[in-house]
mmCIF file of C-alpha atoms in Angstrom:
data_model
loop_
_atom_site.group_PDB
_atom_site.id
_atom_site.type_symbol
_atom_site.label_atom_id
_atom_site.label_comp_id
_atom_site.label_asym_id
_atom_site.label_seq_id
_atom_site.Cartn_x
_atom_site.Cartn_y
_atom_site.Cartn_z
ATOM 1 C CA MET Z 612 -17.481 30.555 6.580
ATOM 2 C CA THR Z 613 -16.380 27.508 4.243
ATOM 3 C CA ASP Z 614 -18.801 25.349 2.277
ATOM 4 C CA ILE Z 615 -17.553 22.633 3.760
ATOM 5 C CA ASP Z 616 -15.072 21.364 6.482
ATOM 6 C CA ALA Z 617 -12.535 19.115 4.373
ATOM 7 C CA VAL Z 618 -11.848 17.832 0.730
ATOM 8 C CA ILE Z 619 -9.978 14.554 0.527
ATOM 9 C CA ILE Z 620 -8.917 14.172 -3.358
ATOM 10 C CA GLY Z 621 -8.592 11.304 -4.047
ATOM 11 C CA ALA Z 622 -10.721 7.795 -3.292
ATOM 12 C CA GLY Z 623 -8.246 5.192 -2.490
ATOM 13 C CA VAL Z 624 -7.428 3.421 0.594
ATOM 14 C CA ILE Z 625 -6.195 6.206 2.436
ATOM 15 C CA GLY Z 626 -8.635 9.060 1.102
ATOM 16 C CA LEU Z 627 -11.491 6.672 2.593
ATOM 17 C CA ALA Z 628 -10.084 6.255 5.730
ATOM 18 C CA THR Z 629 -8.743 9.896 5.841
ATOM 19 C CA ALA Z 630 -12.512 10.900 5.053
ATOM 20 C CA ARG Z 631 -13.517 8.406 7.630
ATOM 21 C CA GLU Z 632 -11.456 9.916 10.217
ATOM 22 C CA LEU Z 633 -12.520 13.162 9.476
ATOM 23 C CA ALA Z 634 -16.224 12.638 9.328
ATOM 24 C CA MET Z 635 -16.369 10.601 12.793
ATOM 25 C CA ARG Z 636 -14.270 13.224 14.462
ATOM 26 C CA GLY Z 637 -17.483 15.514 13.374
ATOM 27 C CA PHE Z 638 -16.394 17.555 10.482
ATOM 28 C CA SER Z 639 -18.248 17.414 6.988
ATOM 29 C CA VAL Z 640 -16.251 15.932 4.069
ATOM 30 C CA ILE Z 641 -16.505 15.479 0.191
ATOM 31 C CA ILE Z 642 -14.309 13.075 -1.141
ATOM 32 C CA LEU Z 643 -13.044 13.462 -5.105
ATOM 33 C CA GLU Z 644 -12.278 10.937 -7.100
ATOM 34 C CA SER Z 645 -11.813 11.612 -10.644
ATOM 35 C CA GLU Z 646 -12.434 8.387 -12.246
ATOM 36 C CA ALA Z 647 -16.149 6.102 -12.137
ATOM 37 C CA GLU Z 648 -15.556 4.490 -9.032
ATOM 38 C CA PHE Z 649 -13.343 4.289 -5.987
ATOM 39 C CA GLY Z 650 -9.745 2.640 -5.086
ATOM 40 C CA SER Z 651 -9.810 1.470 -8.852
ATOM 41 C CA ALA Z 652 -5.651 2.157 -9.275
ATOM 42 C CA THR Z 653 -2.737 1.267 -6.337
ATOM 43 C CA SER Z 654 -5.729 0.311 -3.664
ATOM 44 C CA SER Z 655 -6.585 -2.392 -5.865
ATOM 45 C CA ARG Z 656 -3.826 -3.070 -7.556
ATOM 46 C CA ASN Z 657 -1.530 -4.612 -4.770
ATOM 47 C CA SER Z 658 -0.888 -8.425 -2.861
ATOM 48 C CA GLU Z 659 -3.725 -7.392 -0.413
ATOM 49 C CA VAL Z 660 -1.116 -8.226 2.242
ATOM 50 C CA ILE Z 661 -1.381 -6.949 5.732
ATOM 51 C CA HIS Z 662 2.421 -6.416 6.554
ATOM 52 C CA ALA Z 663 3.682 -7.559 9.805
ATOM 53 C CA GLY Z 664 6.297 -3.950 9.595
ATOM 54 C CA LEU Z 665 9.815 -5.667 9.565
ATOM 55 C CA TYR Z 666 11.343 -4.535 6.529
ATOM 56 C CA TYR Z 667 11.692 -0.985 7.032
ATOM 57 C CA PRO Z 668 14.142 1.295 9.016
ATOM 58 C CA GLN Z 669 13.858 2.067 12.776
ATOM 59 C CA GLY Z 670 11.703 5.243 13.193
ATOM 60 C CA SER Z 671 10.482 5.750 10.180
ATOM 61 C CA LEU Z 672 7.215 6.545 9.347
ATOM 62 C CA LYS Z 673 6.698 3.101 7.613
ATOM 63 C CA ALA Z 674 7.833 0.915 10.466
ATOM 64 C CA ARG Z 675 5.833 2.843 12.799
ATOM 65 C CA LEU Z 676 2.384 3.087 10.666
ATOM 66 C CA CYS Z 677 2.871 -0.166 9.374
ATOM 67 C CA VAL Z 678 3.071 -2.002 12.963
ATOM 68 C CA ASP Z 679 0.194 0.773 14.432
ATOM 69 C CA GLY Z 680 -2.003 0.384 11.446
ATOM 70 C CA LYS Z 681 -1.761 -3.625 11.621
ATOM 71 C CA HIS Z 682 -3.440 -3.759 15.200
ATOM 72 C CA ARG Z 683 -6.078 -1.141 13.935
ATOM 73 C CA LEU Z 684 -6.661 -2.684 10.677
ATOM 74 C CA TYR Z 685 -6.927 -5.990 11.995
ATOM 75 C CA ALA Z 686 -9.524 -4.945 14.869
ATOM 76 C CA PHE Z 687 -11.402 -3.172 12.069
ATOM 77 C CA CYS Z 688 -11.477 -6.118 9.875
ATOM 78 C CA GLN Z 689 -13.226 -8.083 13.097
ATOM 79 C CA SER Z 690 -15.793 -5.245 14.010
ATOM 80 C CA HIS Z 691 -16.564 -4.689 10.528
ATOM 81 C CA GLY Z 692 -17.335 -8.609 9.007
ATOM 82 C CA VAL Z 693 -14.083 -7.366 6.163
ATOM 83 C CA ALA Z 694 -13.130 -10.934 5.179
ATOM 84 C CA HIS Z 695 -9.577 -11.597 6.017
ATOM 85 C CA ARG Z 696 -7.192 -14.300 7.423
ATOM 86 C CA ARG Z 697 -3.943 -14.132 9.719
ATOM 87 C CA CYS Z 698 -2.490 -16.347 7.652
ATOM 88 C CA GLY Z 699 1.067 -15.886 8.189
ATOM 89 C CA LYS Z 700 4.120 -15.776 6.321
ATOM 90 C CA LEU Z 701 7.910 -17.382 5.904
ATOM 91 C CA ILE Z 702 10.489 -15.548 4.747
ATOM 92 C CA VAL Z 703 13.170 -17.946 3.380
ATOM 93 C CA ALA Z 704 16.813 -18.243 2.661
ATOM 94 C CA THR Z 705 18.288 -20.478 -0.268
ATOM 95 C CA ASP Z 706 21.799 -19.766 0.793
ATOM 96 C CA ASP Z 707 24.132 -18.591 4.016
ATOM 97 C CA GLY Z 708 24.212 -15.341 2.567
ATOM 98 C CA GLU Z 709 20.845 -14.994 2.767
ATOM 99 C CA ALA Z 710 20.329 -16.471 6.089
ATOM 100 C CA ASP Z 711 22.451 -13.757 7.391
ATOM 101 C CA LEU Z 712 19.934 -11.335 5.718
ATOM 102 C CA LEU Z 713 17.141 -12.873 7.743
ATOM 103 C CA VAL Z 714 19.255 -12.527 11.398
ATOM 104 C CA GLY Z 715 19.005 -8.466 10.069
ATOM 105 C CA LEU Z 716 15.706 -8.528 8.786
ATOM 106 C CA LYS Z 717 14.141 -10.414 12.387
ATOM 107 C CA ASN Z 718 16.256 -7.547 14.721
ATOM 108 C CA LYS Z 719 14.963 -4.828 12.463
ATOM 109 C CA GLY Z 720 11.387 -6.207 13.027
ATOM 110 C CA GLN Z 721 11.856 -6.626 16.620
ATOM 111 C CA ALA Z 722 13.146 -2.860 16.739
ATOM 112 C CA ASN Z 723 10.221 -1.896 15.168
ATOM 113 C CA GLY Z 724 8.112 -3.654 17.465
ATOM 114 C CA CYS Z 725 6.819 -7.065 15.924
ATOM 115 C CA GLY Z 726 7.951 -9.261 18.751
ATOM 116 C CA ASP Z 727 6.254 -12.541 17.275
ATOM 117 C CA LEU Z 728 9.315 -13.273 14.658
ATOM 118 C CA GLU Z 729 10.829 -16.636 14.859
ATOM 119 C CA LEU Z 730 13.848 -17.621 13.238
ATOM 120 C CA ILE Z 731 13.530 -21.184 11.956
ATOM 121 C CA ASP Z 732 16.332 -24.314 10.600
ATOM 122 C CA ARG Z 733 15.377 -26.048 7.365
ATOM 123 C CA GLN Z 734 13.848 -29.147 8.918
ATOM 124 C CA LYS Z 735 11.153 -26.627 10.828
ATOM 125 C CA ALA Z 736 10.303 -24.793 7.899
ATOM 126 C CA LEU Z 737 9.714 -27.986 6.037
ATOM 127 C CA LEU Z 738 6.917 -29.103 8.476
ATOM 128 C CA LEU Z 739 5.544 -25.890 8.398
ATOM 129 C CA GLU Z 740 5.221 -26.328 4.441
ATOM 130 C CA PRO Z 741 6.784 -29.627 2.709
ATOM 131 C CA ALA Z 742 6.957 -28.409 -0.743
ATOM 132 C CA LEU Z 743 9.364 -25.393 0.242
ATOM 133 C CA SER Z 744 12.654 -25.484 -0.861
ATOM 134 C CA CYS Z 745 15.173 -23.379 1.739
ATOM 135 C CA THR Z 746 18.493 -23.047 4.357
ATOM 136 C CA ALA Z 747 16.370 -21.132 6.882
ATOM 137 C CA ALA Z 748 13.479 -19.108 7.600
ATOM 138 C CA LEU Z 749 12.228 -16.594 9.479
ATOM 139 C CA PHE Z 750 8.090 -16.668 10.355
ATOM 140 C CA SER Z 751 5.952 -13.922 11.030
ATOM 141 C CA PRO Z 752 2.495 -15.177 12.500
ATOM 142 C CA SER Z 753 0.858 -11.867 12.305
ATOM 143 C CA THR Z 754 1.384 -10.977 8.680
ATOM 144 C CA GLY Z 755 -2.159 -11.469 6.793
ATOM 145 C CA ILE Z 756 -4.609 -11.086 3.449
ATOM 146 C CA ILE Z 757 -7.142 -8.811 3.447
ATOM 147 C CA ASP Z 758 -10.190 -8.423 0.686
ATOM 148 C CA SER Z 759 -8.757 -4.712 0.009
ATOM 149 C CA HIS Z 760 -12.563 -4.043 -1.688
ATOM 150 C CA GLY Z 761 -14.349 -5.225 0.931
ATOM 151 C CA TYR Z 762 -12.060 -2.960 2.929
ATOM 152 C CA MET Z 763 -12.837 -0.092 1.130
ATOM 153 C CA LEU Z 764 -16.430 -0.413 0.819
ATOM 154 C CA ALA Z 765 -16.250 -0.713 5.164
ATOM 155 C CA LEU Z 766 -14.345 2.889 5.121
ATOM 156 C CA LEU Z 767 -16.501 4.731 2.567
ATOM 157 C CA GLY Z 768 -19.497 3.268 4.491
ATOM 158 C CA ASP Z 769 -18.276 4.449 8.167
ATOM 159 C CA ALA Z 770 -17.435 7.716 6.128
ATOM 160 C CA GLU Z 771 -20.869 7.939 4.472
ATOM 161 C CA ASP Z 772 -22.650 7.278 8.183
ATOM 162 C CA HIS Z 773 -21.097 10.503 9.691
ATOM 163 C CA GLY Z 774 -21.948 12.818 7.145
ATOM 164 C CA ALA Z 775 -19.311 12.221 4.279
ATOM 165 C CA ALA Z 776 -19.821 12.716 0.645
ATOM 166 C CA LEU Z 777 -18.085 10.406 -2.345
ATOM 167 C CA ALA Z 778 -17.991 12.628 -6.012
ATOM 168 C CA LEU Z 779 -16.903 10.260 -8.388
ATOM 169 C CA ASN Z 780 -16.007 11.478 -12.028
ATOM 170 C CA ALA Z 781 -15.008 14.620 -10.537
ATOM 171 C CA PRO Z 782 -11.276 15.706 -11.164
ATOM 172 C CA PHE Z 783 -9.472 18.096 -9.082
ATOM 173 C CA LEU Z 784 -8.723 20.615 -11.156
ATOM 174 C CA ALA Z 785 -6.667 23.671 -9.112
ATOM 175 C CA ALA Z 786 -6.846 25.118 -5.541
ATOM 176 C CA GLU Z 787 -5.731 28.653 -3.624
ATOM 177 C CA THR Z 788 -5.593 30.038 -0.525
ATOM 178 C CA VAL Z 789 -8.182 31.721 0.946
ATOM 179 C CA SER Z 790 -8.145 33.749 4.032
ATOM 180 C CA ASN Z 791 -9.639 30.928 5.787
ATOM 181 C CA GLY Z 792 -8.549 27.870 4.113
ATOM 182 C CA PHE Z 793 -9.208 26.762 0.193
ATOM 183 C CA ARG Z 794 -10.721 27.404 -2.814
ATOM 184 C CA VAL Z 795 -10.983 23.977 -4.556
ATOM 185 C CA HIS Z 796 -11.816 24.029 -8.142
ATOM 186 C CA VAL Z 797 -13.524 20.798 -9.208
ATOM 187 C CA GLY Z 798 -13.701 19.577 -13.231
ATOM 188 C CA GLY Z 799 -16.293 16.951 -14.999
ATOM 189 C CA LYS Z 800 -19.791 17.176 -16.579
ATOM 190 C CA GLU Z 801 -20.680 20.439 -14.169
ATOM 191 C CA PRO Z 802 -17.494 22.162 -12.673
ATOM 192 C CA MET Z 803 -17.918 24.041 -9.715
ATOM 193 C CA SER Z 804 -15.982 25.515 -7.067
ATOM 194 C CA LEU Z 805 -16.330 25.296 -3.181
ATOM 195 C CA THR Z 806 -14.223 26.605 -0.397
ATOM 196 C CA CYS Z 807 -12.924 24.432 2.383
ATOM 197 C CA ARG Z 808 -10.752 24.733 6.110
ATOM 198 C CA PHE Z 809 -8.733 21.651 5.257
ATOM 199 C CA LEU Z 810 -7.576 19.790 2.130
ATOM 200 C CA VAL Z 811 -6.199 16.583 1.766
ATOM 201 C CA ASN Z 812 -3.767 15.466 -0.919
ATOM 202 C CA SER Z 813 -4.099 11.678 -1.395
ATOM 203 C CA ALA Z 814 -3.921 11.073 -4.743
ATOM 204 C CA GLY Z 815 -1.369 8.416 -4.838
ATOM 205 C CA LEU Z 816 0.193 8.424 -8.202
ATOM 206 C CA PHE Z 817 -0.866 11.690 -8.899
ATOM 207 C CA ALA Z 818 -0.061 13.266 -5.545
ATOM 208 C CA PRO Z 819 3.073 15.151 -6.807
ATOM 209 C CA SER Z 820 0.867 16.585 -10.035
ATOM 210 C CA ILE Z 821 -2.166 17.591 -7.855
ATOM 211 C CA ALA Z 822 0.370 19.387 -5.637
ATOM 212 C CA ALA Z 823 1.811 21.130 -8.155
ATOM 213 C CA LYS Z 824 -1.925 22.363 -8.976
ATOM 214 C CA ILE Z 825 -1.964 24.125 -5.367
ATOM 215 C CA ASP Z 826 -1.199 27.881 -5.794
ATOM 216 C CA GLY Z 827 0.797 29.328 -2.954
ATOM 217 C CA LEU Z 828 2.556 25.930 -2.184
ATOM 218 C CA GLN Z 829 6.236 26.359 -2.779
ATOM 219 C CA HIS Z 830 7.638 23.669 -5.883
ATOM 220 C CA ASP Z 831 10.578 23.012 -3.554
ATOM 221 C CA THR Z 832 8.116 20.936 -1.488
ATOM 222 C CA VAL Z 833 7.046 18.738 -3.960
ATOM 223 C CA PRO Z 834 8.764 15.852 -4.890
ATOM 224 C CA MET Z 835 8.864 14.177 -8.502
ATOM 225 C CA ALA Z 836 6.919 10.757 -8.914
ATOM 226 C CA ARG Z 837 8.561 8.024 -10.049
ATOM 227 C CA TYR Z 838 6.706 4.897 -11.089
ATOM 228 C CA ALA Z 839 7.902 1.383 -10.039
ATOM 229 C CA LYS Z 840 4.869 -1.035 -12.046
ATOM 230 C CA GLY Z 841 5.108 -4.750 -10.596
ATOM 231 C CA SER Z 842 3.307 -7.105 -12.575
ATOM 232 C CA TYR Z 843 1.438 -10.306 -10.903
ATOM 233 C CA PHE Z 844 0.914 -13.897 -12.617
ATOM 234 C CA ALA Z 845 -1.383 -16.578 -11.824
ATOM 235 C CA LEU Z 846 -1.210 -20.178 -11.223
ATOM 236 C CA SER Z 847 -3.258 -22.029 -12.980
ATOM 237 C CA GLY Z 848 -4.303 -25.483 -10.717
ATOM 238 C CA LYS Z 849 -3.626 -26.460 -6.952
ATOM 239 C CA GLN Z 850 -0.859 -25.158 -4.511
ATOM 240 C CA PRO Z 851 0.986 -26.760 -1.747
ATOM 241 C CA PHE Z 852 0.952 -23.847 0.267
ATOM 242 C CA SER Z 853 -0.918 -23.009 3.044
ATOM 243 C CA ARG Z 854 0.865 -19.527 4.254
ATOM 244 C CA LEU Z 855 2.543 -16.312 2.139
ATOM 245 C CA ILE Z 856 6.355 -17.318 0.856
ATOM 246 C CA TYR Z 857 8.260 -14.284 0.360
ATOM 247 C CA PRO Z 858 12.510 -14.452 -0.703
ATOM 248 C CA ALA Z 859 14.986 -12.631 0.878
ATOM 249 C CA PRO Z 860 14.049 -8.603 0.338
ATOM 250 C CA GLN Z 861 15.322 -6.669 -2.519
ATOM 251 C CA THR Z 862 16.393 -3.301 -2.943
ATOM 252 C CA HIS Z 863 12.988 -1.243 -4.543
ATOM 253 C CA GLY Z 864 10.568 -4.797 -3.673
ATOM 254 C CA LEU Z 865 9.803 -7.492 -1.120
ATOM 255 C CA GLY Z 866 10.852 -10.064 -4.131
ATOM 256 C CA VAL Z 867 8.329 -12.690 -6.468
ATOM 257 C CA HIS Z 868 6.397 -13.807 -3.921
ATOM 258 C CA LEU Z 869 3.778 -16.439 -3.585
ATOM 259 C CA THR Z 870 0.172 -14.852 -1.803
ATOM 260 C CA LEU Z 871 -2.432 -16.502 -1.488
ATOM 261 C CA ASP Z 872 -6.317 -14.962 -2.449
ATOM 262 C CA LEU Z 873 -9.189 -15.698 0.373
ATOM 263 C CA ALA Z 874 -9.995 -18.845 -1.813
ATOM 264 C CA GLY Z 875 -6.684 -20.415 -1.387
ATOM 265 C CA GLN Z 876 -5.430 -19.337 -4.990
ATOM 266 C CA ALA Z 877 -2.088 -18.663 -5.507
ATOM 267 C CA ARG Z 878 -0.338 -15.615 -7.493
ATOM 268 C CA PHE Z 879 3.103 -14.306 -8.172
ATOM 269 C CA GLY Z 880 4.600 -10.739 -7.474
ATOM 270 C CA PRO Z 881 5.045 -8.286 -8.175
ATOM 271 C CA ASP Z 882 8.654 -7.800 -9.929
ATOM 272 C CA VAL Z 883 9.589 -4.146 -10.339
ATOM 273 C CA GLU Z 884 10.223 -2.584 -14.041
ATOM 274 C CA TRP Z 885 10.634 1.319 -14.076
ATOM 275 C CA VAL Z 886 8.185 2.783 -16.231
ATOM 276 C CA ASP Z 887 7.398 6.439 -17.071
ATOM 277 C CA GLY Z 888 3.797 6.379 -17.157
ATOM 278 C CA ILE Z 889 0.874 4.856 -16.193
ATOM 279 C CA ASP Z 890 0.070 1.840 -18.061
ATOM 280 C CA TYR Z 891 -1.582 -1.719 -16.821
ATOM 281 C CA ALA Z 892 -0.684 -4.224 -19.357
ATOM 282 C CA VAL Z 893 1.110 -7.116 -18.160
ATOM 283 C CA ASN Z 894 3.585 -8.339 -20.454
ATOM 284 C CA PRO Z 895 3.991 -12.576 -20.993
ATOM 285 C CA GLU Z 896 7.502 -12.011 -21.591
ATOM 286 C CA ARG Z 897 8.565 -11.140 -17.893
ATOM 287 C CA MET Z 898 7.391 -14.264 -16.714
ATOM 288 C CA SER Z 899 10.586 -15.735 -17.920
ATOM 289 C CA GLY Z 900 12.219 -14.654 -15.185
ATOM 290 C CA PHE Z 901 9.395 -15.504 -13.011
ATOM 291 C CA GLY Z 902 10.050 -19.300 -12.900
ATOM 292 C CA GLU Z 903 13.822 -18.818 -12.006
ATOM 293 C CA ALA Z 904 13.082 -17.100 -9.218
ATOM 294 C CA ILE Z 905 10.006 -18.683 -7.800
ATOM 295 C CA ARG Z 906 12.139 -22.096 -8.382
ATOM 296 C CA ARG Z 907 14.361 -20.717 -5.614
ATOM 297 C CA TYR Z 908 12.242 -21.975 -3.543
ATOM 298 C CA TRP Z 909 9.905 -24.133 -4.809
ATOM 299 C CA PRO Z 910 11.171 -26.139 -7.101
ATOM 300 C CA GLY Z 911 7.988 -27.900 -8.256
ATOM 301 C CA LEU Z 912 6.726 -25.273 -10.073
ATOM 302 C CA PRO Z 913 4.895 -26.996 -12.749
ATOM 303 C CA GLU Z 914 6.262 -26.000 -16.198
ATOM 304 C CA ASN Z 915 3.440 -23.409 -18.001
ATOM 305 C CA ALA Z 916 2.030 -22.812 -15.334
ATOM 306 C CA LEU Z 917 1.718 -19.134 -14.623
ATOM 307 C CA ILE Z 918 -0.545 -17.264 -16.528
ATOM 308 C CA PRO Z 919 -0.757 -12.849 -16.809
ATOM 309 C CA ALA Z 920 -3.124 -11.354 -14.050
ATOM 310 C CA TYR Z 921 -2.750 -8.126 -13.335
ATOM 311 C CA SER Z 922 -0.537 -5.058 -12.797
ATOM 312 C CA GLY Z 923 0.154 -2.305 -10.225
ATOM 313 C CA ILE Z 924 2.379 0.805 -9.730
ATOM 314 C CA ARG Z 925 4.124 2.170 -7.002
ATOM 315 C CA PRO Z 926 3.729 5.613 -6.171
ATOM 316 C CA LYS Z 927 7.452 6.128 -5.473
ATOM 317 C CA ILE Z 928 9.635 9.170 -4.717
ATOM 318 C CA SER Z 929 12.769 7.919 -5.643
ATOM 319 C CA GLY Z 930 14.428 6.275 -8.556
ATOM 320 C CA PRO Z 931 15.803 3.418 -9.109
ATOM 321 C CA ASN Z 932 19.687 4.472 -8.132
ATOM 322 C CA ASP Z 933 18.479 6.151 -5.053
ATOM 323 C CA PRO Z 934 17.849 4.837 -1.483
ATOM 324 C CA ALA Z 935 14.226 4.264 -0.745
ATOM 325 C CA MET Z 936 12.090 6.829 0.218
ATOM 326 C CA ASP Z 937 9.940 6.832 3.540
ATOM 327 C CA PHE Z 938 6.611 8.312 3.143
ATOM 328 C CA ARG Z 939 5.928 11.631 3.264
ATOM 329 C CA ILE Z 940 3.307 13.284 5.500
ATOM 330 C CA ASP Z 941 3.477 16.865 4.808
ATOM 331 C CA GLY Z 942 1.680 19.104 6.846
ATOM 332 C CA PRO Z 943 2.116 22.897 7.134
ATOM 333 C CA GLU Z 944 5.124 22.445 9.159
ATOM 334 C CA ALA Z 945 6.528 21.263 5.853
ATOM 335 C CA HIS Z 946 4.858 23.709 3.778
ATOM 336 C CA GLY Z 947 3.840 26.629 5.521
ATOM 337 C CA LEU Z 948 0.516 26.185 4.564
ATOM 338 C CA PRO Z 949 -2.508 26.054 7.380
ATOM 339 C CA GLY Z 950 -4.757 23.182 6.453
ATOM 340 C CA LEU Z 951 -2.800 21.139 3.569
ATOM 341 C CA VAL Z 952 -1.487 17.770 4.136
ATOM 342 C CA ASN Z 953 0.036 16.428 1.214
ATOM 343 C CA LEU Z 954 0.814 12.623 0.581
ATOM 344 C CA PHE Z 955 3.714 11.584 -1.044
ATOM 345 C CA GLY Z 956 4.969 8.302 -1.806
ATOM 346 C CA ILE Z 957 2.528 6.351 -0.213
ATOM 347 C CA GLU Z 958 3.348 2.464 -1.273
ATOM 348 C CA SER Z 959 3.651 -0.622 0.528
ATOM 349 C CA PRO Z 960 2.750 -0.768 3.250
ATOM 350 C CA GLY Z 961 0.266 2.173 2.911
ATOM 351 C CA LEU Z 962 -2.792 -0.234 2.880
ATOM 352 C CA THR Z 963 -1.536 -1.719 6.207
ATOM 353 C CA ALA Z 964 -0.559 1.422 7.365
ATOM 354 C CA SER Z 965 -4.227 3.029 6.093
ATOM 355 C CA LEU Z 966 -6.253 4.115 9.382
ATOM 356 C CA ALA Z 967 -2.674 4.685 10.641
ATOM 357 C CA ILE Z 968 -2.101 7.160 8.139
ATOM 358 C CA ALA Z 969 -5.347 8.817 8.866
ATOM 359 C CA HIS Z 970 -5.138 9.104 12.410
ATOM 360 C CA ASP Z 971 -1.856 11.357 11.752
ATOM 361 C CA VAL Z 972 -3.636 13.516 8.883
ATOM 362 C CA ALA Z 973 -6.383 14.294 11.465
ATOM 363 C CA GLY Z 974 -3.427 14.597 13.597
ATOM 364 C CA LYS Z 975 -1.790 17.777 11.670
ATOM 365 C CA LEU Z 976 -5.305 19.221 10.934
ATOM 366 C CA ALA Z 977 -7.231 19.523 14.337
#
């Protein structure tokens, strides 16, 4: 016998979704969170966009789980009263070379199961968004925005309704294998140890360092953590757009895009800044590059209209000179330890894919 069926490390959106999934399947679950509140890192420092699934290589986990997760997420929001809006998105080309990129992006999206994408010319794009400047655009009507905090509250509510418990200020210290699972050591004001059948490492930015503390896990199965910081700047004053506006995608991010919150306020970002540690301060000097990037698709951006807002850090497992990596959902088939799942590199579209990721994790355990 073990003390509990499953221990989830990390109460971000992936950890909460996984706890909900396992609890609803009848397992006893405890979620360990080192901070004083849930979802305080990557899950609350992003664009809050529900992605359609068009950016990712065909057959990748990102592609499959984003498209599946998008459908699950919209249904969840509707059934649980989570604030969201299916506002749509325009990915814009500002020269002929970028227009060719849009064709490839549409083909990739269709291969991934996004059947509603539409290439439109400049005239039609301006009918949708008159303030826009572009030569062509790719319209994604199923892209949306969500209240990420409200979503996490709903996930936690479902999990707790099915018996799961959240332990805050409870950092994971170490774990070792025992005959029927794992012995997990927890710090905090009242350190303790408990045994479990299943252990899920959904610690986001800290997932590689958490994995290194699991005795018996081969070191060569743990990737190096790489941090790509993204800063956001808010627009002071009114903005003229009703949809999200994205430039043609870049190598390690989706470019400085315009997103909207549910109140209609605009924010721009994120950029890409490779950093060695976790620091969420927004450097105002990075604003200079934002103005130039934004005016390529919105020439009417007023002078001195941007103000520092917030930043997030992408939990990457590839560096600036490496190809972008897929999600890694490492179950026993990857590392040989029954009952353990490590989640590495769960960056965008992790929020969109969260319910689908949770379903995959549960499938590796039960």
